[in-house]
PDB file of C-alpha atoms in Angstrom:
ATOM      1  CA  UNK K  21     -33.871  10.352 -25.487  1.00 70.00           C
ATOM      2  CA  UNK K  22     -34.729  14.429 -24.471  1.00 74.00           C
ATOM      3  CA  UNK K  23     -32.369  14.424 -22.274  1.00 82.00           C
ATOM      4  CA  UNK K  24     -29.269  14.012 -24.365  1.00 86.00           C
ATOM      5  CA  UNK K  25     -31.012  15.492 -27.617  1.00 88.00           C
ATOM      6  CA  UNK K  26     -29.260  19.102 -27.128  1.00 90.00           C
ATOM      7  CA  UNK K  27     -25.940  18.014 -27.047  1.00 90.00           C
ATOM      8  CA  UNK K  28     -26.311  15.075 -29.399  1.00 92.00           C
ATOM      9  CA  UNK K  29     -27.710  17.980 -32.341  1.00 94.00           C
ATOM     10  CA  UNK K  30     -24.449  20.257 -31.591  1.00 93.00           C
ATOM     11  CA  UNK K  31     -22.069  17.482 -32.103  1.00 93.00           C
ATOM     12  CA  UNK K  32     -24.198  16.286 -35.659  1.00 94.00           C
ATOM     13  CA  UNK K  33     -23.893  20.098 -36.593  1.00 94.00           C
ATOM     14  CA  UNK K  34     -20.414  20.128 -36.113  1.00 94.00           C
ATOM     15  CA  UNK K  35     -19.626  16.611 -37.767  1.00 93.00           C
ATOM     16  CA  UNK K  36     -21.532  18.457 -40.553  1.00 95.00           C
ATOM     17  CA  UNK K  37     -19.578  21.382 -40.523  1.00 95.00           C
ATOM     18  CA  UNK K  38     -16.130  19.454 -40.585  1.00 91.00           C
ATOM     19  CA  UNK K  39     -17.327  16.609 -43.689  1.00 90.00           C
ATOM     20  CA  UNK K  40     -17.702  20.136 -45.440  1.00 93.00           C
ATOM     21  CA  UNK K  41     -14.533  21.270 -44.433  1.00 90.00           C
ATOM     22  CA  UNK K  42     -12.661  17.689 -44.823  1.00 83.00           C
ATOM     23  CA  UNK K  43     -14.268  17.396 -48.548  1.00 84.00           C
ATOM     24  CA  UNK K  44     -12.697  20.817 -48.981  1.00 84.00           C
ATOM     25  CA  UNK K  45      -9.125  19.974 -47.055  1.00 78.00           C
ATOM     26  CA  UNK K  46      -8.822  16.357 -47.270  1.00 71.00           C
ATOM     27  CA  UNK K  47      -5.054  16.381 -45.750  1.00 66.00           C
ATOM     28  CA  UNK K  48      -6.839  17.992 -42.633  1.00 70.00           C
ATOM     29  CA  UNK K  49      -9.638  15.426 -42.716  1.00 74.00           C
ATOM     30  CA  UNK K  50     -13.227  15.530 -40.827  1.00 80.00           C
ATOM     31  CA  UNK K  51     -11.538  14.050 -37.695  1.00 75.00           C
ATOM     32  CA  UNK K  52      -9.445  16.504 -37.111  1.00 76.00           C
ATOM     33  CA  UNK K  53     -11.728  19.505 -37.881  1.00 84.00           C
ATOM     34  CA  UNK K  54     -14.466  18.337 -35.707  1.00 87.00           C
ATOM     35  CA  UNK K  55     -12.296  18.764 -32.564  1.00 81.00           C
ATOM     36  CA  UNK K  56     -10.670  21.636 -33.294  1.00 84.00           C
ATOM     37  CA  UNK K  57     -14.470  23.525 -33.576  1.00 90.00           C
ATOM     38  CA  UNK K  58     -15.480  21.799 -30.534  1.00 89.00           C
ATOM     39  CA  UNK K  59     -12.033  22.977 -28.785  1.00 84.00           C
ATOM     40  CA  UNK K  60     -13.194  26.530 -29.847  1.00 88.00           C
ATOM     41  CA  UNK K  61     -16.788  26.799 -28.656  1.00 90.00           C
ATOM     42  CA  UNK K  62     -16.147  25.178 -25.749  1.00 87.00           C
ATOM     43  CA  UNK K  63     -13.269  27.885 -24.870  1.00 85.00           C
ATOM     44  CA  UNK K  64     -15.012  30.714 -26.290  1.00 87.00           C
ATOM     45  CA  UNK K  65     -18.106  31.024 -26.057  1.00 87.00           C
ATOM     46  CA  UNK K  66     -18.664  27.723 -23.657  1.00 84.00           C
ATOM     47  CA  UNK K  67     -20.851  24.985 -23.542  1.00 85.00           C
ATOM     48  CA  UNK K  68     -24.356  25.033 -21.121  1.00 87.00           C
ATOM     49  CA  UNK K  69     -24.979  22.411 -18.493  1.00 87.00           C
ATOM     50  CA  UNK K  70     -28.158  21.019 -19.931  1.00 88.00           C
ATOM     51  CA  UNK K  71     -25.776  19.972 -23.485  1.00 90.00           C
ATOM     52  CA  UNK K  72     -23.125  17.832 -21.289  1.00 89.00           C
ATOM     53  CA  UNK K  73     -25.517  14.650 -20.958  1.00 91.00           C
ATOM     54  CA  UNK K  74     -25.348  14.432 -25.456  1.00 90.00           C
ATOM     55  CA  UNK K  75     -21.932  15.309 -25.397  1.00 90.00           C
ATOM     56  CA  UNK K  76     -21.234  12.825 -23.315  1.00 87.00           C
ATOM     57  CA  UNK K  77     -23.330  10.125 -24.693  1.00 90.00           C
ATOM     58  CA  UNK K  78     -21.961  11.344 -28.052  1.00 87.00           C
ATOM     59  CA  UNK K  79     -17.836  10.443 -27.382  1.00 80.00           C
ATOM     60  CA  UNK K  80     -18.818   7.187 -25.805  1.00 80.00           C
ATOM     61  CA  UNK K  81     -21.349   5.582 -27.337  1.00 86.00           C
ATOM     62  CA  UNK K  82     -21.308   7.000 -30.797  1.00 87.00           C
ATOM     63  CA  UNK K  83     -17.697   6.197 -30.918  1.00 79.00           C
ATOM     64  CA  UNK K  84     -17.898   2.578 -29.918  1.00 82.00           C
ATOM     65  CA  UNK K  85     -21.434   2.669 -32.233  1.00 87.00           C
ATOM     66  CA  UNK K  86     -19.091   3.847 -35.326  1.00 84.00           C
ATOM     67  CA  UNK K  87     -16.282   1.480 -34.697  1.00 78.00           C
ATOM     68  CA  UNK K  88     -19.045  -1.311 -35.079  1.00 85.00           C
ATOM     69  CA  UNK K  89     -20.127   0.072 -38.275  1.00 86.00           C
ATOM     70  CA  UNK K  90     -16.232   0.295 -39.391  1.00 79.00           C
ATOM     71  CA  UNK K  91     -15.647  -3.756 -38.691  1.00 81.00           C
ATOM     72  CA  UNK K  92     -18.318  -3.576 -41.985  1.00 85.00           C
ATOM     73  CA  UNK K  93     -15.980  -2.413 -44.319  1.00 77.00           C
ATOM     74  CA  UNK K  94     -12.918  -4.629 -43.494  1.00 74.00           C
ATOM     75  CA  UNK K  95     -12.420  -8.399 -43.418  1.00 76.00           C
ATOM     76  CA  UNK K  96     -12.097 -10.692 -40.661  1.00 76.00           C
ATOM     77  CA  UNK K  97      -8.829 -11.728 -42.405  1.00 75.00           C
ATOM     78  CA  UNK K  98      -7.261  -8.294 -42.448  1.00 69.00           C
ATOM     79  CA  UNK K  99      -8.407  -7.760 -38.962  1.00 72.00           C
ATOM     80  CA  UNK K 100      -6.593 -11.482 -37.876  1.00 73.00           C
ATOM     81  CA  UNK K 101      -3.410 -10.846 -39.672  1.00 73.00           C
ATOM     82  CA  UNK K 102      -2.879  -6.951 -38.616  1.00 71.00           C
ATOM     83  CA  UNK K 103      -4.296  -7.668 -34.730  1.00 69.00           C
ATOM     84  CA  UNK K 104      -1.042 -11.102 -34.800  1.00 74.00           C
ATOM     85  CA  UNK K 105       1.324  -8.455 -37.051  1.00 74.00           C
ATOM     86  CA  UNK K 106       1.016  -5.733 -34.428  1.00 81.00           C
ATOM     87  CA  UNK K 107       1.082  -7.778 -30.811  1.00 83.00           C
ATOM     88  CA  UNK K 108       5.028  -7.819 -30.239  1.00 86.00           C
ATOM     89  CA  UNK K 109       4.452  -3.712 -30.917  1.00 89.00           C
ATOM     90  CA  UNK K 110       1.598  -3.619 -28.603  1.00 89.00           C
ATOM     91  CA  UNK K 111       3.135  -5.824 -26.159  1.00 90.00           C
ATOM     92  CA  UNK K 112       6.832  -4.316 -25.594  1.00 92.00           C
ATOM     93  CA  UNK K 113       5.130  -0.434 -25.450  1.00 93.00           C
ATOM     94  CA  UNK K 114       2.455  -1.913 -22.170  1.00 92.00           C
ATOM     95  CA  UNK K 115       5.716  -3.032 -20.370  1.00 93.00           C
ATOM     96  CA  UNK K 116       7.583   0.383 -21.216  1.00 94.00           C
ATOM     97  CA  UNK K 117       4.831   1.952 -20.303  1.00 93.00           C
ATOM     98  CA  UNK K 118       4.459   0.978 -17.047  1.00 93.00           C
ATOM     99  CA  UNK K 119       8.277   0.911 -15.905  1.00 95.00           C
ATOM    100  CA  UNK K 120       8.622   4.060 -17.372  1.00 95.00           C
ATOM    101  CA  UNK K 121       5.475   5.350 -15.152  1.00 94.00           C
ATOM    102  CA  UNK K 122       6.750   3.480 -12.229  1.00 94.00           C
ATOM    103  CA  UNK K 123      10.539   5.132 -12.151  1.00 95.00           C
ATOM    104  CA  UNK K 124       9.329   8.422 -12.952  1.00 94.00           C
ATOM    105  CA  UNK K 125       6.314   8.438 -10.641  1.00 93.00           C
ATOM    106  CA  UNK K 126       9.153   7.481  -8.149  1.00 93.00           C
ATOM    107  CA  UNK K 127      11.591  10.234  -8.931  1.00 94.00           C
ATOM    108  CA  UNK K 128       8.960  13.208  -9.142  1.00 91.00           C
ATOM    109  CA  UNK K 129       7.341  11.809  -5.897  1.00 90.00           C
ATOM    110  CA  UNK K 130       3.920  10.892  -7.208  1.00 90.00           C
ATOM    111  CA  UNK K 131       1.428   8.616  -5.291  1.00 88.00           C
ATOM    112  CA  UNK K 132       1.324   5.179  -6.285  1.00 89.00           C
ATOM    113  CA  UNK K 133      -2.227   5.469  -7.703  1.00 88.00           C
ATOM    114  CA  UNK K 134      -1.921   8.407  -9.148  1.00 90.00           C
ATOM    115  CA  UNK K 135       1.346   6.665 -11.059  1.00 92.00           C
ATOM    116  CA  UNK K 136      -1.079   3.535 -11.629  1.00 92.00           C
ATOM    117  CA  UNK K 137      -3.461   4.964 -13.665  1.00 91.00           C
ATOM    118  CA  UNK K 138      -1.373   7.018 -15.858  1.00 93.00           C
ATOM    119  CA  UNK K 139       0.830   4.421 -16.562  1.00 93.00           C
ATOM    120  CA  UNK K 140      -2.757   2.101 -17.379  1.00 91.00           C
ATOM    121  CA  UNK K 141      -3.741   5.424 -19.303  1.00 89.00           C
ATOM    122  CA  UNK K 142      -0.836   5.363 -21.561  1.00 91.00           C
ATOM    123  CA  UNK K 143      -0.455   1.913 -21.813  1.00 90.00           C
ATOM    124  CA  UNK K 144      -3.566   0.750 -22.467  1.00 85.00           C
ATOM    125  CA  UNK K 145      -7.064   3.281 -23.844  1.00 78.00           C
ATOM    126  CA  UNK K 146      -6.839   6.236 -21.909  1.00 78.00           C
ATOM    127  CA  UNK K 147      -9.886   6.735 -19.694  1.00 74.00           C
ATOM    128  CA  UNK K 148     -11.811   3.802 -20.617  1.00 72.00           C
ATOM    129  CA  UNK K 149      -8.510   1.931 -18.815  1.00 80.00           C
ATOM    130  CA  UNK K 150      -8.251   4.377 -16.009  1.00 81.00           C
ATOM    131  CA  UNK K 151     -11.843   3.908 -15.559  1.00 71.00           C
ATOM    132  CA  UNK K 152     -11.283   0.053 -15.240  1.00 74.00           C
ATOM    133  CA  UNK K 153      -8.609   0.189 -13.049  1.00 81.00           C
ATOM    134  CA  UNK K 154      -9.315   2.361 -10.908  1.00 78.00           C
ATOM    135  CA  UNK K 155     -12.057   0.588  -8.450  1.00 73.00           C
ATOM    136  CA  UNK K 156      -9.199  -1.938  -8.342  1.00 77.00           C
ATOM    137  CA  UNK K 157      -6.771   0.114  -6.210  1.00 79.00           C
ATOM    138  CA  UNK K 158      -9.548   2.034  -4.664  1.00 78.00           C
ATOM    139  CA  UNK K 159      -8.512   5.575  -6.136  1.00 78.00           C
ATOM    140  CA  UNK K 160     -10.002   8.626  -5.352  1.00 77.00           C
ATOM    141  CA  UNK K 161     -11.633  10.816  -7.350  1.00 65.00           C
ATOM    142  CA  UNK K 162      -9.597  13.642  -7.090  1.00 72.00           C
ATOM    143  CA  UNK K 163      -6.979  10.532  -8.560  1.00 79.00           C
ATOM    144  CA  UNK K 164      -9.295   9.513 -11.080  1.00 75.00           C
ATOM    145  CA  UNK K 165     -10.020  13.342 -12.245  1.00 71.00           C
ATOM    146  CA  UNK K 166      -6.308  13.953 -12.003  1.00 78.00           C
ATOM    147  CA  UNK K 167      -5.401  11.343 -13.901  1.00 82.00           C
ATOM    148  CA  UNK K 168      -7.885  11.823 -16.780  1.00 78.00           C
ATOM    149  CA  UNK K 169      -7.062  15.087 -17.238  1.00 77.00           C
ATOM    150  CA  UNK K 170      -3.354  14.179 -18.164  1.00 84.00           C
ATOM    151  CA  UNK K 171      -4.215  11.626 -20.475  1.00 85.00           C
ATOM    152  CA  UNK K 172      -6.738  13.998 -22.033  1.00 80.00           C
ATOM    153  CA  UNK K 173      -4.191  16.801 -22.768  1.00 83.00           C
ATOM    154  CA  UNK K 174      -2.054  14.102 -24.682  1.00 88.00           C
ATOM    155  CA  UNK K 175      -4.653  12.653 -26.401  1.00 84.00           C
ATOM    156  CA  UNK K 176      -5.735  15.995 -28.314  1.00 84.00           C
ATOM    157  CA  UNK K 177      -1.580  16.934 -28.780  1.00 88.00           C
ATOM    158  CA  UNK K 178      -1.329  13.179 -30.695  1.00 90.00           C
ATOM    159  CA  UNK K 179      -4.143  13.984 -33.085  1.00 87.00           C
ATOM    160  CA  UNK K 180      -2.197  17.169 -34.439  1.00 88.00           C
ATOM    161  CA  UNK K 181       1.563  15.974 -33.761  1.00 93.00           C
ATOM    162  CA  UNK K 182       1.647  12.330 -34.886  1.00 95.00           C
ATOM    163  CA  UNK K 183       0.453  13.092 -38.757  1.00 93.00           C
ATOM    164  CA  UNK K 184       2.784  16.009 -38.615  1.00 93.00           C
ATOM    165  CA  UNK K 185       5.680  13.442 -37.487  1.00 94.00           C
ATOM    166  CA  UNK K 186       4.529  10.871 -39.597  1.00 94.00           C
ATOM    167  CA  UNK K 187       5.045  12.541 -43.078  1.00 93.00           C
ATOM    168  CA  UNK K 188       8.338  14.407 -41.734  1.00 94.00           C
ATOM    169  CA  UNK K 189       9.315  11.013 -41.093  1.00 93.00           C
ATOM    170  CA  UNK K 190       7.485   9.600 -44.468  1.00 92.00           C
ATOM    171  CA  UNK K 191       6.084   7.152 -42.819  1.00 93.00           C
ATOM    172  CA  UNK K 192       3.953   4.405 -44.709  1.00 93.00           C
ATOM    173  CA  UNK K 193       0.412   3.604 -44.191  1.00 94.00           C
ATOM    174  CA  UNK K 194       1.135   0.666 -42.303  1.00 91.00           C
ATOM    175  CA  UNK K 195       4.144   2.088 -40.306  1.00 93.00           C
ATOM    176  CA  UNK K 196       2.100   4.535 -39.266  1.00 95.00           C
ATOM    177  CA  UNK K 197      -0.978   3.111 -38.366  1.00 94.00           C
ATOM    178  CA  UNK K 198       1.110   0.987 -35.984  1.00 93.00           C
ATOM    179  CA  UNK K 199       2.834   3.471 -34.583  1.00 95.00           C
ATOM    180  CA  UNK K 200      -0.794   5.430 -33.514  1.00 94.00           C
ATOM    181  CA  UNK K 201      -2.540   2.602 -32.487  1.00 92.00           C
ATOM    182  CA  UNK K 202       0.286   1.499 -30.033  1.00 92.00           C
ATOM    183  CA  UNK K 203       1.788   4.981 -29.048  1.00 93.00           C
ATOM    184  CA  UNK K 204      -1.775   7.251 -29.118  1.00 92.00           C
ATOM    185  CA  UNK K 205      -3.540   6.846 -25.778  1.00 86.00           C
ATOM    186  CA  UNK K 206      -7.080   7.011 -26.892  1.00 82.00           C
ATOM    187  CA  UNK K 207      -9.550   5.227 -29.112  1.00 81.00           C
ATOM    188  CA  UNK K 208     -11.098   8.641 -30.591  1.00 80.00           C
ATOM    189  CA  UNK K 209      -7.557  10.624 -31.149  1.00 86.00           C
ATOM    190  CA  UNK K 210      -5.935   7.128 -32.683  1.00 90.00           C
ATOM    191  CA  UNK K 211      -8.892   6.989 -35.038  1.00 86.00           C
ATOM    192  CA  UNK K 212      -8.369  10.945 -35.632  1.00 86.00           C
ATOM    193  CA  UNK K 213      -4.614  10.666 -36.158  1.00 90.00           C
ATOM    194  CA  UNK K 214      -5.248   7.529 -38.174  1.00 92.00           C
ATOM    195  CA  UNK K 215      -7.540   8.965 -40.469  1.00 88.00           C
ATOM    196  CA  UNK K 216      -6.122  12.376 -40.948  1.00 88.00           C
ATOM    197  CA  UNK K 217      -3.083  10.102 -42.273  1.00 92.00           C
ATOM    198  CA  UNK K 218      -4.888   8.458 -44.778  1.00 90.00           C
ATOM    199  CA  UNK K 219      -7.783   5.831 -45.172  1.00 88.00           C
ATOM    200  CA  UNK K 220      -5.588   2.962 -45.271  1.00 91.00           C
ATOM    201  CA  UNK K 221      -3.236   4.150 -42.184  1.00 93.00           C
ATOM    202  CA  UNK K 222      -6.928   5.120 -40.551  1.00 91.00           C
ATOM    203  CA  UNK K 223      -8.201   1.054 -41.112  1.00 89.00           C
ATOM    204  CA  UNK K 224      -4.591  -0.077 -39.753  1.00 91.00           C
ATOM    205  CA  UNK K 225      -4.326   1.927 -36.396  1.00 92.00           C
ATOM    206  CA  UNK K 226      -8.168   1.212 -35.428  1.00 88.00           C
ATOM    207  CA  UNK K 227      -7.403  -2.789 -35.619  1.00 87.00           C
ATOM    208  CA  UNK K 228      -4.270  -1.857 -33.961  1.00 89.00           C
ATOM    209  CA  UNK K 229      -6.008  -0.281 -31.535  1.00 88.00           C
ATOM    210  CA  UNK K 230      -8.700  -2.326 -30.742  1.00 83.00           C
ATOM    211  CA  UNK K 231      -5.945  -5.369 -30.338  1.00 84.00           C
ATOM    212  CA  UNK K 232      -4.577  -3.233 -27.415  1.00 86.00           C
ATOM    213  CA  UNK K 233      -7.781  -2.457 -25.870  1.00 81.00           C
ATOM    214  CA  UNK K 234      -8.513  -6.121 -25.116  1.00 78.00           C
ATOM    215  CA  UNK K 235      -5.347  -6.419 -23.255  1.00 81.00           C
ATOM    216  CA  UNK K 236      -6.819  -4.153 -20.244  1.00 77.00           C
ATOM    217  CA  UNK K 237      -8.450  -7.651 -19.053  1.00 73.00           C
ATOM    218  CA  UNK K 238      -5.051  -9.075 -18.421  1.00 81.00           C
ATOM    219  CA  UNK K 239      -3.839  -5.888 -17.126  1.00 81.00           C
ATOM    220  CA  UNK K 240      -6.733  -5.172 -14.926  1.00 77.00           C
ATOM    221  CA  UNK K 241      -6.236  -8.792 -13.453  1.00 76.00           C
ATOM    222  CA  UNK K 242      -3.241  -8.251 -12.717  1.00 82.00           C
ATOM    223  CA  UNK K 243      -3.189  -5.558 -10.780  1.00 81.00           C
ATOM    224  CA  UNK K 244      -5.490  -7.085  -8.817  1.00 77.00           C
ATOM    225  CA  UNK K 245      -3.910  -9.803  -7.815  1.00 76.00           C
ATOM    226  CA  UNK K 246      -0.837  -7.370  -6.834  1.00 76.00           C
ATOM    227  CA  UNK K 247      -3.383  -5.582  -4.934  1.00 72.00           C
ATOM    228  CA  UNK K 248      -4.045  -8.972  -3.026  1.00 69.00           C
ATOM    229  CA  UNK K 249      -0.646  -9.879  -2.470  1.00 68.00           C
ATOM    230  CA  UNK K 250       0.125  -6.312  -0.986  1.00 65.00           C
ATOM    231  CA  UNK K 251      -2.651  -6.400   1.459  1.00 55.00           C
ATOM    232  CA  UNK K 252      -2.766  -2.861   1.533  1.00 52.00           C
ATOM    233  CA  UNK K 253      -6.229  -2.858   0.509  1.00 52.00           C
ATOM    234  CA  UNK K 254      -8.597  -5.490  -0.199  1.00 49.00           C
ATOM    235  CA  UNK K 255      -9.337  -5.527  -3.716  1.00 47.00           C
ATOM    236  CA  UNK K 256     -12.481  -5.318  -5.189  1.00 52.00           C
ATOM    237  CA  UNK K 257     -13.813  -7.866  -7.415  1.00 56.00           C
ATOM    238  CA  UNK K 258     -13.151  -7.670 -10.731  1.00 53.00           C
ATOM    239  CA  UNK K 259     -15.672  -7.829 -12.789  1.00 58.00           C
ATOM    240  CA  UNK K 260     -15.483  -9.200 -16.962  1.00 56.00           C
ATOM    241  CA  UNK K 261     -18.490  -7.473 -17.500  1.00 60.00           C
ATOM    242  CA  UNK K 262     -17.169  -3.858 -16.223  1.00 58.00           C
ATOM    243  CA  UNK K 263     -13.768  -4.104 -18.092  1.00 56.00           C
ATOM    244  CA  UNK K 264     -14.367  -5.930 -21.644  1.00 60.00           C
ATOM    245  CA  UNK K 265     -14.980  -3.308 -24.537  1.00 64.00           C
ATOM    246  CA  UNK K 266     -17.713  -5.377 -25.818  1.00 73.00           C
ATOM    247  CA  UNK K 267     -17.677  -2.769 -28.893  1.00 75.00           C
ATOM    248  CA  UNK K 268     -14.631  -4.843 -29.715  1.00 73.00           C
ATOM    249  CA  UNK K 269     -16.942  -7.919 -29.914  1.00 80.00           C
ATOM    250  CA  UNK K 270     -19.181  -6.130 -31.975  1.00 86.00           C
ATOM    251  CA  UNK K 271     -16.870  -4.492 -34.458  1.00 80.00           C
ATOM    252  CA  UNK K 272     -15.784  -8.701 -35.287  1.00 82.00           C
ATOM    253  CA  UNK K 273     -19.575  -9.770 -35.666  1.00 88.00           C
ATOM    254  CA  UNK K 274     -19.747  -7.393 -38.422  1.00 87.00           C
ATOM    255  CA  UNK K 275     -16.768  -7.356 -40.138  1.00 83.00           C
ATOM    256  CA  UNK K 276     -17.821 -11.720 -40.054  1.00 86.00           C
ATOM    257  CA  UNK K 277     -20.791 -10.997 -41.820  1.00 89.00           C
ATOM    258  CA  UNK K 278     -19.299  -8.271 -44.419  1.00 84.00           C
ATOM    259  CA  UNK K 279     -16.508 -11.044 -45.037  1.00 84.00           C
ATOM    260  CA  UNK K 280     -19.334 -13.884 -46.188  1.00 84.00           C
ATOM    261  CA  UNK K 281     -19.997 -11.535 -49.432  1.00 84.00           C
ATOM    262  CA  UNK K 282     -23.671 -11.964 -48.476  1.00 88.00           C
ATOM    263  CA  UNK K 283     -23.630  -7.556 -47.731  1.00 86.00           C
ATOM    264  CA  UNK K 284     -24.453  -5.218 -50.607  1.00 90.00           C
ATOM    265  CA  UNK K 285     -21.788  -3.106 -51.976  1.00 89.00           C
ATOM    266  CA  UNK K 286     -24.283  -0.165 -51.428  1.00 91.00           C
ATOM    267  CA  UNK K 287     -24.629  -1.119 -47.353  1.00 91.00           C
ATOM    268  CA  UNK K 288     -20.586  -1.779 -47.060  1.00 88.00           C
ATOM    269  CA  UNK K 289     -20.284   2.223 -48.615  1.00 89.00           C
ATOM    270  CA  UNK K 290     -23.046   3.316 -46.440  1.00 91.00           C
ATOM    271  CA  UNK K 291     -22.043   1.951 -43.303  1.00 89.00           C
ATOM    272  CA  UNK K 292     -18.488   3.238 -43.956  1.00 85.00           C
ATOM    273  CA  UNK K 293     -19.349   6.334 -44.560  1.00 89.00           C
ATOM    274  CA  UNK K 294     -21.880   6.960 -41.596  1.00 92.00           C
ATOM    275  CA  UNK K 295     -19.044   5.460 -39.429  1.00 86.00           C
ATOM    276  CA  UNK K 296     -16.451   8.248 -40.678  1.00 84.00           C
ATOM    277  CA  UNK K 297     -19.088  10.870 -39.880  1.00 92.00           C
ATOM    278  CA  UNK K 298     -20.069   9.136 -36.468  1.00 89.00           C
ATOM    279  CA  UNK K 299     -16.364   9.392 -35.709  1.00 81.00           C
ATOM    280  CA  UNK K 300     -16.321  13.290 -36.439  1.00 86.00           C
ATOM    281  CA  UNK K 301     -19.525  13.573 -33.766  1.00 90.00           C
ATOM    282  CA  UNK K 302     -17.653  11.731 -31.367  1.00 85.00           C
ATOM    283  CA  UNK K 303     -14.532  13.960 -31.674  1.00 80.00           C
ATOM    284  CA  UNK K 304     -16.449  16.867 -31.840  1.00 87.00           C
ATOM    285  CA  UNK K 305     -17.913  15.839 -28.413  1.00 87.00           C
ATOM    286  CA  UNK K 306     -14.196  15.438 -26.925  1.00 79.00           C
ATOM    287  CA  UNK K 307     -13.794  19.015 -28.073  1.00 82.00           C
ATOM    288  CA  UNK K 308     -16.328  20.163 -26.358  1.00 87.00           C
ATOM    289  CA  UNK K 309     -15.592  18.336 -23.146  1.00 81.00           C
ATOM    290  CA  UNK K 310     -12.245  20.034 -23.081  1.00 74.00           C
ATOM    291  CA  UNK K 311     -11.478  23.032 -21.201  1.00 75.00           C
ATOM    292  CA  UNK K 312      -8.622  24.229 -20.796  1.00 72.00           C
ATOM    293  CA  UNK K 313      -8.452  26.470 -18.207  1.00 73.00           C
ATOM    294  CA  UNK K 314      -9.235  23.486 -15.866  1.00 69.00           C
ATOM    295  CA  UNK K 315      -6.489  21.506 -17.679  1.00 65.00           C
ATOM    296  CA  UNK K 316      -4.446  23.734 -16.660  1.00 67.00           C
ATOM    297  CA  UNK K 317      -5.023  23.282 -12.985  1.00 66.00           C
ATOM    298  CA  UNK K 318      -3.777  19.245 -13.249  1.00 61.00           C
ATOM    299  CA  UNK K 319      -0.589  20.583 -11.996  1.00 71.00           C
ATOM    300  CA  UNK K 320       2.810  20.074 -13.292  1.00 83.00           C
ATOM    301  CA  UNK K 321       4.247  16.839 -11.748  1.00 87.00           C
ATOM    302  CA  UNK K 322       1.332  14.425 -13.643  1.00 88.00           C
ATOM    303  CA  UNK K 323       1.547  16.218 -17.223  1.00 88.00           C
ATOM    304  CA  UNK K 324       5.509  15.813 -16.590  1.00 92.00           C
ATOM    305  CA  UNK K 325       5.137  11.975 -15.847  1.00 93.00           C
ATOM    306  CA  UNK K 326       2.468  11.338 -18.386  1.00 91.00           C
ATOM    307  CA  UNK K 327       4.253  13.298 -21.178  1.00 92.00           C
ATOM    308  CA  UNK K 328       7.471  11.301 -20.268  1.00 94.00           C
ATOM    309  CA  UNK K 329       5.930   7.932 -20.095  1.00 94.00           C
ATOM    310  CA  UNK K 330       4.152   8.489 -23.599  1.00 93.00           C
ATOM    311  CA  UNK K 331       7.922   9.542 -25.272  1.00 94.00           C
ATOM    312  CA  UNK K 332       8.877   6.116 -24.026  1.00 95.00           C
ATOM    313  CA  UNK K 333       6.031   4.585 -25.627  1.00 94.00           C
ATOM    314  CA  UNK K 334       5.736   6.481 -29.009  1.00 94.00           C
ATOM    315  CA  UNK K 335       9.725   6.067 -29.369  1.00 94.00           C
ATOM    316  CA  UNK K 336       9.644   2.614 -28.369  1.00 94.00           C
ATOM    317  CA  UNK K 337       7.172   1.745 -30.437  1.00 93.00           C
ATOM    318  CA  UNK K 338       8.581   2.938 -33.434  1.00 93.00           C
ATOM    319  CA  UNK K 339      11.945   1.555 -32.469  1.00 93.00           C
ATOM    320  CA  UNK K 340      10.621  -2.121 -32.110  1.00 90.00           C
ATOM    321  CA  UNK K 341       9.072  -1.778 -35.481  1.00 88.00           C
ATOM    322  CA  UNK K 342      12.389  -0.727 -36.937  1.00 88.00           C
ATOM    323  CA  UNK K 343      14.407  -3.591 -35.310  1.00 87.00           C
ATOM    324  CA  UNK K 344      11.745  -5.787 -36.906  1.00 82.00           C
ATOM    325  CA  UNK K 345      11.923  -4.282 -40.302  1.00 77.00           C
ATOM    326  CA  UNK K 346       8.545  -2.971 -40.503  1.00 70.00           C
ATOM    327  CA  UNK K 347       9.324   0.416 -40.817  1.00 71.00           C
TER     328      UNK K 347
END
């Protein structure tokens, strides 16, 4: 606990300030304020090394815990209907992500490992997907770091850009939630963009995103199969324990318990408030992890690959929704 205390307390302090600002300026929201404050702090005065364990803990474990708590305020019926209704859009955008990443990566002469990692990060769930797939394809550390940096850049951009475009297009809460949930890379950024648009959009986007994240299992198995078939290298064994986002299971359990009606209203209200506060903590930590100088070292080609792939995913999500009459 002592190892993570400094970074954890810093994320709590930023979340408190962000929550106060979010109450004053609800159109922006605490999540966006949290990531802005974190970004400004880390890229001006910097963050000491002994704060990093707590910051990393907050950006991963606190975020996962906040999603579980959110489950208490959502009925299992809503989760089921939203997840199923979004599945067609999700599957199409995943296919688009991999096809566009492969073609653009080939055009830009980017190594296959980097192309695969950026593709899977854009298609599924950002850095988590990259971490799951990297041992399967035997990716080098620099390839992993390069891919995560590229994806992280667009996660930050999405938090600010998506709500702005959503309002310009006058998207409904469900329309924006489906768009954000299928087109933004990382869970944290989906949550931030969704709730800055509206509470309903945030709930919808979170469910869609969690549905999308579970697809890391079949995608990882498929990539492992391709690696074995090509015999380029012996693919590492795929462990379900390593690649499955287990917090999603607890999110569903929380929703099932809440749907029984046995929990008092004060518990559900408190869980929802705490969830939103912990989301602000996680996003503050993500802002504290972003170093613009390091991101600039990424290089133009991987960033261009990530940008074009992301554009195709975002555009295809809107197009499929339009064709299906969901916009």
